[in-house]
Amino acid sequence: MLSKTIYQLLNDQVTAEQDAAYKYLQMAAWAEKEGLSGAAKFFRVHSQEEEGHRDRIFDYLNECGQEVVLGAIDAPKHDYDNLLEVIQAAYDHEKKVTGMIKRIAEASFAEQDYQTFNFIQWFVAEQHEEETLFMTVLDKARVLGYEGEKQGEALYLLDQYLANAHEEAGGDPE
Ligand code: FEO
């Protein structure tokens, strides 16, 4: 049985992961519109990973005999100026999610709910990987000299890099 606080945090996280999936799907749509097929694939894959995160927490709550109650999700931003802005927005969003996961870890430890504390460790590792992934992409953009241009070689190379960035990063932790 989960405490009210832990239940609320986990339940909210189900919606937060769906919200992230929604945001990245919109980023994929933006990239498609711009003709950036590598970025479109990258964000599509990332959106699907977020759905996997949603399902992990959904399943855990069910296993704990708790009803999942989904919250509302705002329409995501879609009018980005350039790919750099999109990647920065994704990185900023991951940092926000890391804060939410940290709160669950802190609360479950404080309540001596070691079952949830153990469960959330996967997400702690995952957030580290995701922040590293987006930071690596930002580093790549800097090395290529890409500063938000709408066309050109640096954008082309960054788009190509993004096509396989998830495979290179190794995907979700086991
Ligand atoms: Fe599920 Fe990217 O955090």
PDB file of C-alpha atoms and ligand atoms in Angstrom:
ATOM      1  CA  MET A   1       0.000   0.000   0.000  1.00  0.00           C
ATOM      2  CA  LEU A   2       1.388   3.357  -1.013  1.00  0.00           C
ATOM      3  CA  SER A   3       1.066   6.473   1.112  1.00  0.00           C
ATOM      4  CA  LYS A   4      -1.134   9.265  -0.202  1.00  0.00           C
ATOM      5  CA  THR A   5       1.945  11.373  -0.983  1.00  0.00           C
ATOM      6  CA  ILE A   6       3.759   8.643  -2.905  1.00  0.00           C
ATOM      7  CA  TYR A   7       0.605   7.685  -4.762  1.00  0.00           C
ATOM      8  CA  GLN A   8       0.018  11.298  -5.788  1.00  0.00           C
ATOM      9  CA  LEU A   9       3.601  11.777  -6.974  1.00  0.00           C
ATOM     10  CA  LEU A  10       3.591   8.566  -9.020  1.00  0.00           C
ATOM     11  CA  ASN A  11       0.139   9.209 -10.417  1.00  0.00           C
ATOM     12  CA  ASP A  12       1.195  12.703 -11.525  1.00  0.00           C
ATOM     13  CA  GLN A  13       4.315  11.213 -13.088  1.00  0.00           C
ATOM     14  CA  VAL A  14       2.180   9.030 -15.392  1.00  0.00           C
ATOM     15  CA  THR A  15       0.696  12.210 -16.865  1.00  0.00           C
ATOM     16  CA  ALA A  16       4.119  13.905 -16.911  1.00  0.00           C
ATOM     17  CA  GLU A  17       5.603  11.064 -18.984  1.00  0.00           C
ATOM     18  CA  GLN A  18       2.650  11.225 -21.381  1.00  0.00           C
ATOM     19  CA  ASP A  19       3.167  14.985 -21.575  1.00  0.00           C
ATOM     20  CA  ALA A  20       6.842  14.410 -22.477  1.00  0.00           C
ATOM     21  CA  ALA A  21       5.813  11.884 -25.165  1.00  0.00           C
ATOM     22  CA  TYR A  22       3.410  14.473 -26.544  1.00  0.00           C
ATOM     23  CA  LYS A  23       6.069  17.210 -26.583  1.00  0.00           C
ATOM     24  CA  TYR A  24       8.593  15.018 -28.414  1.00  0.00           C
ATOM     25  CA  LEU A  25       5.995  13.839 -30.912  1.00  0.00           C
ATOM     26  CA  GLN A  26       5.290  17.492 -31.724  1.00  0.00           C
ATOM     27  CA  MET A  27       9.028  18.082 -32.112  1.00  0.00           C
ATOM     28  CA  ALA A  28       9.112  15.148 -34.562  1.00  0.00           C
ATOM     29  CA  ALA A  29       6.271  16.752 -36.501  1.00  0.00           C
ATOM     30  CA  TRP A  30       8.151  20.061 -36.587  1.00  0.00           C
ATOM     31  CA  ALA A  31      11.271  18.288 -37.889  1.00  0.00           C
ATOM     32  CA  GLU A  32       9.237  16.497 -40.579  1.00  0.00           C
ATOM     33  CA  LYS A  33       7.843  19.842 -41.702  1.00  0.00           C
ATOM     34  CA  GLU A  34      11.384  21.225 -41.934  1.00  0.00           C
ATOM     35  CA  GLY A  35      12.601  18.237 -43.974  1.00  0.00           C
ATOM     36  CA  LEU A  36      14.901  17.102 -41.145  1.00  0.00           C
ATOM     37  CA  SER A  37      14.372  13.340 -41.323  1.00  0.00           C
ATOM     38  CA  GLY A  38      17.145  12.493 -38.846  1.00  0.00           C
ATOM     39  CA  ALA A  39      15.744  14.812 -36.187  1.00  0.00           C
ATOM     40  CA  ALA A  40      12.221  13.560 -36.916  1.00  0.00           C
ATOM     41  CA  LYS A  41      13.322   9.965 -36.304  1.00  0.00           C
ATOM     42  CA  PHE A  42      15.209  10.974 -33.155  1.00  0.00           C
ATOM     43  CA  PHE A  43      12.216  12.707 -31.587  1.00  0.00           C
ATOM     44  CA  ARG A  44       9.797  10.008 -32.705  1.00  0.00           C
ATOM     45  CA  VAL A  45      11.904   7.342 -31.020  1.00  0.00           C
ATOM     46  CA  HIS A  46      12.207   9.520 -27.962  1.00  0.00           C
ATOM     47  CA  SER A  47       8.465  10.017 -27.805  1.00  0.00           C
ATOM     48  CA  GLN A  48       8.015   6.238 -27.838  1.00  0.00           C
ATOM     49  CA  GLU A  49      10.556   5.878 -25.019  1.00  0.00           C
ATOM     50  CA  GLU A  50       8.479   8.282 -22.947  1.00  0.00           C
ATOM     51  CA  GLU A  51       5.421   6.128 -23.532  1.00  0.00           C
ATOM     52  CA  GLY A  52       7.451   3.232 -22.163  1.00  0.00           C
ATOM     53  CA  HIS A  53       8.222   5.297 -19.057  1.00  0.00           C
ATOM     54  CA  ARG A  54       4.521   6.079 -18.658  1.00  0.00           C
ATOM     55  CA  ASP A  55       3.676   2.396 -18.864  1.00  0.00           C
ATOM     56  CA  ARG A  56       6.281   1.389 -16.272  1.00  0.00           C
ATOM     57  CA  ILE A  57       4.700   3.672 -13.672  1.00  0.00           C
ATOM     58  CA  PHE A  58       1.189   2.770 -14.807  1.00  0.00           C
ATOM     59  CA  ASP A  59       2.004  -0.917 -14.248  1.00  0.00           C
ATOM     60  CA  TYR A  60       3.651  -0.263 -10.886  1.00  0.00           C
ATOM     61  CA  LEU A  61       0.601   1.610  -9.602  1.00  0.00           C
ATOM     62  CA  ASN A  62      -1.637  -1.218 -10.759  1.00  0.00           C
ATOM     63  CA  GLU A  63       0.593  -3.770  -9.053  1.00  0.00           C
ATOM     64  CA  CYS A  64       0.267  -1.726  -5.874  1.00  0.00           C
ATOM     65  CA  GLY A  65      -3.527  -1.853  -6.185  1.00  0.00           C
ATOM     66  CA  GLN A  66      -3.796   1.873  -6.922  1.00  0.00           C
ATOM     67  CA  GLU A  67      -5.998   3.397  -9.569  1.00  0.00           C
ATOM     68  CA  VAL A  68      -4.275   5.575 -12.143  1.00  0.00           C
ATOM     69  CA  VAL A  69      -6.135   8.835 -12.695  1.00  0.00           C
ATOM     70  CA  LEU A  70      -4.868  10.657 -15.753  1.00  0.00           C
ATOM     71  CA  GLY A  71      -4.483  14.418 -15.683  1.00  0.00           C
ATOM     72  CA  ALA A  72      -4.941  17.024 -18.415  1.00  0.00           C
ATOM     73  CA  ILE A  73      -2.163  17.757 -20.896  1.00  0.00           C
ATOM     74  CA  ASP A  74      -1.639  21.124 -22.560  1.00  0.00           C
ATOM     75  CA  ALA A  75      -1.033  21.331 -26.305  1.00  0.00           C
ATOM     76  CA  PRO A  76       2.731  21.340 -26.821  1.00  0.00           C
ATOM     77  CA  LYS A  77       4.665  24.203 -28.403  1.00  0.00           C
ATOM     78  CA  HIS A  78       5.029  23.703 -32.152  1.00  0.00           C
ATOM     79  CA  ASP A  79       6.311  26.992 -33.565  1.00  0.00           C
ATOM     80  CA  TYR A  80      10.042  26.542 -33.092  1.00  0.00           C
ATOM     81  CA  ASP A  81      12.484  28.794 -34.938  1.00  0.00           C
ATOM     82  CA  ASN A  82      15.229  26.261 -35.509  1.00  0.00           C
ATOM     83  CA  LEU A  83      16.616  22.868 -34.526  1.00  0.00           C
ATOM     84  CA  LEU A  84      18.875  24.273 -31.827  1.00  0.00           C
ATOM     85  CA  GLU A  85      15.868  25.766 -30.061  1.00  0.00           C
ATOM     86  CA  VAL A  86      14.101  22.384 -30.221  1.00  0.00           C
ATOM     87  CA  ILE A  87      17.048  20.483 -28.748  1.00  0.00           C
ATOM     88  CA  GLN A  88      17.514  23.067 -26.002  1.00  0.00           C
ATOM     89  CA  ALA A  89      13.805  22.831 -25.144  1.00  0.00           C
ATOM     90  CA  ALA A  90      14.099  19.034 -24.921  1.00  0.00           C
ATOM     91  CA  TYR A  91      17.150  19.293 -22.667  1.00  0.00           C
ATOM     92  CA  ASP A  92      15.404  21.806 -20.401  1.00  0.00           C
ATOM     93  CA  HIS A  93      12.382  19.526 -20.213  1.00  0.00           C
ATOM     94  CA  GLU A  94      14.515  16.556 -19.196  1.00  0.00           C
ATOM     95  CA  LYS A  95      16.063  18.601 -16.382  1.00  0.00           C
ATOM     96  CA  LYS A  96      12.548  19.371 -15.150  1.00  0.00           C
ATOM     97  CA  VAL A  97      11.606  15.668 -15.243  1.00  0.00           C
ATOM     98  CA  THR A  98      14.787  14.810 -13.341  1.00  0.00           C
ATOM     99  CA  GLY A  99      13.575  17.119 -10.570  1.00  0.00           C
ATOM    100  CA  MET A 100      10.237  15.268 -10.442  1.00  0.00           C
ATOM    101  CA  ILE A 101      11.944  11.873 -10.257  1.00  0.00           C
ATOM    102  CA  LYS A 102      14.230  13.165  -7.538  1.00  0.00           C
ATOM    103  CA  ARG A 103      11.206  14.224  -5.487  1.00  0.00           C
ATOM    104  CA  ILE A 104       9.782  10.688  -5.733  1.00  0.00           C
ATOM    105  CA  ALA A 105      13.114   9.202  -4.666  1.00  0.00           C
ATOM    106  CA  GLU A 106      13.406  11.625  -1.744  1.00  0.00           C
ATOM    107  CA  ALA A 107       9.817  11.113  -0.590  1.00  0.00           C
ATOM    108  CA  SER A 108       9.941   7.321  -0.785  1.00  0.00           C
ATOM    109  CA  PHE A 109      13.228   7.218   1.118  1.00  0.00           C
ATOM    110  CA  ALA A 110      11.935   9.616   3.772  1.00  0.00           C
ATOM    111  CA  GLU A 111       8.835   7.430   4.253  1.00  0.00           C
ATOM    112  CA  GLN A 112      10.928   4.254   4.300  1.00  0.00           C
ATOM    113  CA  ASP A 113       8.939   3.020   1.303  1.00  0.00           C
ATOM    114  CA  TYR A 114      11.892   1.018   0.022  1.00  0.00           C
ATOM    115  CA  GLN A 115       9.788  -0.779  -2.564  1.00  0.00           C
ATOM    116  CA  THR A 116       9.060   2.493  -4.371  1.00  0.00           C
ATOM    117  CA  PHE A 117      12.561   3.749  -3.674  1.00  0.00           C
ATOM    118  CA  ASN A 118      13.891   0.643  -5.440  1.00  0.00           C
ATOM    119  CA  PHE A 119      11.390   1.015  -8.289  1.00  0.00           C
ATOM    120  CA  ILE A 120      12.347   4.628  -8.942  1.00  0.00           C
ATOM    121  CA  GLN A 121      16.070   3.863  -9.216  1.00  0.00           C
ATOM    122  CA  TRP A 122      15.548   2.805 -12.841  1.00  0.00           C
ATOM    123  CA  PHE A 123      14.212   6.299 -13.553  1.00  0.00           C
ATOM    124  CA  VAL A 124      17.107   7.934 -11.707  1.00  0.00           C
ATOM    125  CA  ALA A 125      19.507   6.114 -14.054  1.00  0.00           C
ATOM    126  CA  GLU A 126      17.311   6.864 -17.055  1.00  0.00           C
ATOM    127  CA  GLN A 127      17.229  10.599 -16.326  1.00  0.00           C
ATOM    128  CA  HIS A 128      20.992  10.653 -16.104  1.00  0.00           C
ATOM    129  CA  GLU A 129      21.155   8.974 -19.534  1.00  0.00           C
ATOM    130  CA  GLU A 130      18.603  11.318 -21.057  1.00  0.00           C
ATOM    131  CA  GLU A 131      20.248  14.484 -19.786  1.00  0.00           C
ATOM    132  CA  THR A 132      23.584  13.161 -21.066  1.00  0.00           C
ATOM    133  CA  LEU A 133      22.026  12.364 -24.445  1.00  0.00           C
ATOM    134  CA  PHE A 134      20.668  15.870 -24.978  1.00  0.00           C
ATOM    135  CA  MET A 135      23.827  17.479 -23.646  1.00  0.00           C
ATOM    136  CA  THR A 136      25.826  15.374 -26.126  1.00  0.00           C
ATOM    137  CA  VAL A 137      23.605  16.561 -28.978  1.00  0.00           C
ATOM    138  CA  LEU A 138      24.101  20.183 -27.895  1.00  0.00           C
ATOM    139  CA  ASP A 139      27.861  19.568 -27.776  1.00  0.00           C
ATOM    140  CA  LYS A 140      27.710  18.060 -31.261  1.00  0.00           C
ATOM    141  CA  ALA A 141      25.890  21.139 -32.559  1.00  0.00           C
ATOM    142  CA  ARG A 142      28.568  23.374 -31.026  1.00  0.00           C
ATOM    143  CA  VAL A 143      31.417  21.311 -32.515  1.00  0.00           C
ATOM    144  CA  LEU A 144      29.740  21.471 -35.931  1.00  0.00           C
ATOM    145  CA  GLY A 145      29.380  25.219 -35.562  1.00  0.00           C
ATOM    146  CA  TYR A 146      25.588  25.022 -35.833  1.00  0.00           C
ATOM    147  CA  GLU A 147      23.998  28.106 -34.311  1.00  0.00           C
ATOM    148  CA  GLY A 148      20.429  27.802 -35.502  1.00  0.00           C
ATOM    149  CA  GLU A 149      20.787  28.321 -39.244  1.00  0.00           C
ATOM    150  CA  LYS A 150      17.772  27.192 -41.301  1.00  0.00           C
ATOM    151  CA  GLN A 151      19.966  25.462 -43.859  1.00  0.00           C
ATOM    152  CA  GLY A 152      23.580  24.615 -44.572  1.00  0.00           C
ATOM    153  CA  GLU A 153      26.163  21.903 -44.020  1.00  0.00           C
ATOM    154  CA  ALA A 154      26.246  22.068 -40.208  1.00  0.00           C
ATOM    155  CA  LEU A 155      22.478  21.556 -40.041  1.00  0.00           C
ATOM    156  CA  TYR A 156      22.704  18.694 -42.525  1.00  0.00           C
ATOM    157  CA  LEU A 157      25.437  16.968 -40.501  1.00  0.00           C
ATOM    158  CA  LEU A 158      23.591  17.473 -37.217  1.00  0.00           C
ATOM    159  CA  ASP A 159      20.446  15.989 -38.743  1.00  0.00           C
ATOM    160  CA  GLN A 160      22.436  12.978 -39.937  1.00  0.00           C
ATOM    161  CA  TYR A 161      23.941  12.554 -36.474  1.00  0.00           C
ATOM    162  CA  LEU A 162      20.502  12.649 -34.866  1.00  0.00           C
ATOM    163  CA  ALA A 163      19.242   9.836 -37.096  1.00  0.00           C
ATOM    164  CA  ASN A 164      21.331   7.354 -35.083  1.00  0.00           C
ATOM    165  CA  ALA A 165      21.933   9.212 -31.824  1.00  0.00           C
ATOM    166  CA  HIS A 166      19.686   6.902 -29.787  1.00  0.00           C
ATOM    167  CA  GLU A 167      21.473   3.767 -31.007  1.00  0.00           C
ATOM    168  CA  GLU A 168      24.833   5.343 -30.187  1.00  0.00           C
ATOM    169  CA  ALA A 169      23.630   6.279 -26.700  1.00  0.00           C
ATOM    170  CA  GLY A 170      22.498   2.671 -26.102  1.00  0.00           C
ATOM    171  CA  GLY A 171      18.768   3.296 -25.399  1.00  0.00           C
ATOM    172  CA  ASP A 172      17.028   2.839 -22.025  1.00  0.00           C
ATOM    173  CA  PRO A 173      18.790   1.105 -19.112  1.00  0.00           C
ATOM    174  CA  GLU A 174      17.902  -2.582 -18.637  1.00  0.00           C
TER     175      GLU A 174
HETATM  176 FE1  FEO B   1      10.675   9.958 -19.159  1.00  0.00          FE
HETATM  177 FE2  FEO B   1      12.620  11.768 -20.720  1.00  0.00          FE
HETATM  178  O1  FEO B   1      11.822  11.311 -19.090  1.00  0.00           O
END
